[in-house]
Amino acid sequence: MSMIDRELKGIKHKHARGSLTVEAAIIVPVVLLCILWMAKGAITLYCGTVEIVENQEMWEGFHPAKEFRKLEFLEQMIGAADMGGKEWMYHIGKI
């Protein structure tokens, strides 16, 4: 019997302890890849949220309904000023 045969015969009787290491070497990178992929998605969503909030802050001071009422009031005042006398007061509802 050669030395290689004796070594192989000895290995067959021993418990294989390296199988967990081999499985871990395959599973750990896959799990790590999934975790990093989810982290990248979360960071992308966070960046989108930051952009939305910045755009929303730009519109906080803008009130379109209020601006429209001011423009309507100015138009009424200009139109009422052309009428003369107290007619403009009646036109804007003061009388």
PDB file of C-alpha atoms in Angstrom:
ATOM      1  CA  MET A   1       0.000   0.000   0.000  1.00  0.00           C
ATOM      2  CA  SER A   2       1.387   3.323  -0.961  1.00  0.00           C
ATOM      3  CA  MET A   3       1.614   6.317   1.285  1.00  0.00           C
ATOM      4  CA  ILE A   4      -1.165   8.110  -0.615  1.00  0.00           C
ATOM      5  CA  ASP A   5      -3.521   5.161  -0.151  1.00  0.00           C
ATOM      6  CA  ARG A   6      -2.829   5.142   3.569  1.00  0.00           C
ATOM      7  CA  GLU A   7      -3.529   8.875   3.812  1.00  0.00           C
ATOM      8  CA  LEU A   8      -6.780   8.537   1.872  1.00  0.00           C
ATOM      9  CA  LYS A   9      -7.814   5.608   4.036  1.00  0.00           C
ATOM     10  CA  GLY A  10      -7.157   7.720   7.146  1.00  0.00           C
ATOM     11  CA  ILE A  11      -9.199  10.628   5.775  1.00  0.00           C
ATOM     12  CA  LYS A  12     -12.207   8.407   5.117  1.00  0.00           C
ATOM     13  CA  HIS A  13     -12.452   7.498   8.773  1.00  0.00           C
ATOM     14  CA  LYS A  14     -12.092  11.070  10.040  1.00  0.00           C
ATOM     15  CA  HIS A  15     -14.973  13.532  10.125  1.00  0.00           C
ATOM     16  CA  ALA A  16     -14.881  16.184   7.453  1.00  0.00           C
ATOM     17  CA  ARG A  17     -14.635  19.476   9.335  1.00  0.00           C
ATOM     18  CA  GLY A  18     -13.964  21.694   6.358  1.00  0.00           C
ATOM     19  CA  SER A  19     -17.448  21.451   4.865  1.00  0.00           C
ATOM     20  CA  LEU A  20     -18.798  24.324   6.974  1.00  0.00           C
ATOM     21  CA  THR A  21     -15.920  26.498   5.876  1.00  0.00           C
ATOM     22  CA  VAL A  22     -16.608  25.764   2.222  1.00  0.00           C
ATOM     23  CA  GLU A  23     -20.330  26.464   2.646  1.00  0.00           C
ATOM     24  CA  ALA A  24     -19.567  29.684   4.509  1.00  0.00           C
ATOM     25  CA  ALA A  25     -17.185  30.738   1.752  1.00  0.00           C
ATOM     26  CA  ILE A  26     -20.069  30.492  -0.694  1.00  0.00           C
ATOM     27  CA  ILE A  27     -22.929  31.813   1.457  1.00  0.00           C
ATOM     28  CA  VAL A  28     -21.240  34.765   3.210  1.00  0.00           C
ATOM     29  CA  PRO A  29     -20.377  36.670  -0.003  1.00  0.00           C
ATOM     30  CA  VAL A  30     -23.911  36.154  -1.329  1.00  0.00           C
ATOM     31  CA  VAL A  31     -25.465  37.419   1.918  1.00  0.00           C
ATOM     32  CA  LEU A  32     -23.008  40.339   2.011  1.00  0.00           C
ATOM     33  CA  LEU A  33     -23.866  41.202  -1.594  1.00  0.00           C
ATOM     34  CA  CYS A  34     -27.594  41.249  -0.732  1.00  0.00           C
ATOM     35  CA  ILE A  35     -26.997  43.461   2.310  1.00  0.00           C
ATOM     36  CA  LEU A  36     -24.914  45.920   0.298  1.00  0.00           C
ATOM     37  CA  TRP A  37     -27.500  45.942  -2.505  1.00  0.00           C
ATOM     38  CA  MET A  38     -30.250  46.813   0.010  1.00  0.00           C
ATOM     39  CA  ALA A  39     -28.042  49.501   1.584  1.00  0.00           C
ATOM     40  CA  LYS A  40     -27.476  51.053  -1.848  1.00  0.00           C
ATOM     41  CA  GLY A  41     -31.237  51.142  -2.426  1.00  0.00           C
ATOM     42  CA  ALA A  42     -31.804  52.727   0.980  1.00  0.00           C
ATOM     43  CA  ILE A  43     -29.186  55.410   0.297  1.00  0.00           C
ATOM     44  CA  THR A  44     -30.782  56.139  -3.080  1.00  0.00           C
ATOM     45  CA  LEU A  45     -34.206  56.538  -1.446  1.00  0.00           C
ATOM     46  CA  TYR A  46     -32.702  58.801   1.217  1.00  0.00           C
ATOM     47  CA  CYS A  47     -31.107  61.041  -1.422  1.00  0.00           C
ATOM     48  CA  GLY A  48     -34.452  61.291  -3.229  1.00  0.00           C
ATOM     49  CA  THR A  49     -36.169  62.247   0.023  1.00  0.00           C
ATOM     50  CA  VAL A  50     -33.591  64.972   0.673  1.00  0.00           C
ATOM     51  CA  GLU A  51     -34.199  66.423  -2.796  1.00  0.00           C
ATOM     52  CA  ILE A  52     -37.963  66.430  -2.262  1.00  0.00           C
ATOM     53  CA  VAL A  53     -37.622  68.194   1.083  1.00  0.00           C
ATOM     54  CA  GLU A  54     -35.314  70.830  -0.410  1.00  0.00           C
ATOM     55  CA  ASN A  55     -37.801  71.481  -3.226  1.00  0.00           C
ATOM     56  CA  GLN A  56     -40.658  71.641  -0.740  1.00  0.00           C
ATOM     57  CA  GLU A  57     -38.835  74.267   1.362  1.00  0.00           C
ATOM     58  CA  MET A  58     -38.577  76.434  -1.740  1.00  0.00           C
ATOM     59  CA  TRP A  59     -42.391  76.563  -1.990  1.00  0.00           C
ATOM     60  CA  GLU A  60     -43.115  77.198   1.703  1.00  0.00           C
ATOM     61  CA  GLY A  61     -43.298  80.984   1.324  1.00  0.00           C
ATOM     62  CA  PHE A  62     -45.428  80.811  -1.805  1.00  0.00           C
ATOM     63  CA  HIS A  63     -49.214  80.890  -1.321  1.00  0.00           C
ATOM     64  CA  PRO A  64     -50.883  80.969  -4.724  1.00  0.00           C
ATOM     65  CA  ALA A  65     -54.401  81.592  -3.399  1.00  0.00           C
ATOM     66  CA  LYS A  66     -53.227  84.575  -1.377  1.00  0.00           C
ATOM     67  CA  GLU A  67     -51.347  85.993  -4.366  1.00  0.00           C
ATOM     68  CA  PHE A  68     -54.428  85.518  -6.546  1.00  0.00           C
ATOM     69  CA  ARG A  69     -56.623  87.388  -4.044  1.00  0.00           C
ATOM     70  CA  LYS A  70     -54.103  90.252  -3.967  1.00  0.00           C
ATOM     71  CA  LEU A  71     -54.094  90.475  -7.757  1.00  0.00           C
ATOM     72  CA  GLU A  72     -57.893  90.367  -7.877  1.00  0.00           C
ATOM     73  CA  PHE A  73     -58.064  93.101  -5.232  1.00  0.00           C
ATOM     74  CA  LEU A  74     -55.609  95.258  -7.183  1.00  0.00           C
ATOM     75  CA  GLU A  75     -57.595  94.779 -10.370  1.00  0.00           C
ATOM     76  CA  GLN A  76     -60.760  95.769  -8.534  1.00  0.00           C
ATOM     77  CA  MET A  77     -59.044  98.838  -7.092  1.00  0.00           C
ATOM     78  CA  ILE A  78     -57.724  99.907 -10.475  1.00  0.00           C
ATOM     79  CA  GLY A  79     -61.126  99.311 -12.066  1.00  0.00           C
ATOM     80  CA  ALA A  80     -62.879 101.139  -9.208  1.00  0.00           C
ATOM     81  CA  ALA A  81     -60.489 104.072  -9.401  1.00  0.00           C
ATOM     82  CA  ASP A  82     -61.535 104.555 -13.008  1.00  0.00           C
ATOM     83  CA  MET A  83     -65.177 104.801 -11.848  1.00  0.00           C
ATOM     84  CA  GLY A  84     -64.501 107.725  -9.504  1.00  0.00           C
ATOM     85  CA  GLY A  85     -66.352 108.841  -6.361  1.00  0.00           C
ATOM     86  CA  LYS A  86     -67.755 106.318  -3.905  1.00  0.00           C
ATOM     87  CA  GLU A  87     -68.542 103.765  -6.579  1.00  0.00           C
ATOM     88  CA  TRP A  88     -65.220 102.018  -5.965  1.00  0.00           C
ATOM     89  CA  MET A  89     -66.148 101.477  -2.305  1.00  0.00           C
ATOM     90  CA  TYR A  90     -69.379  99.825  -3.411  1.00  0.00           C
ATOM     91  CA  HIS A  91     -67.506  97.768  -5.985  1.00  0.00           C
ATOM     92  CA  ILE A  92     -65.155  96.205  -3.455  1.00  0.00           C
ATOM     93  CA  GLY A  93     -67.916  95.631  -0.903  1.00  0.00           C
ATOM     94  CA  LYS A  94     -67.046  98.355   1.617  1.00  0.00           C
ATOM     95  CA  ILE A  95     -70.512  99.938   1.435  1.00  0.00           C
TER      96      ILE A  95
END
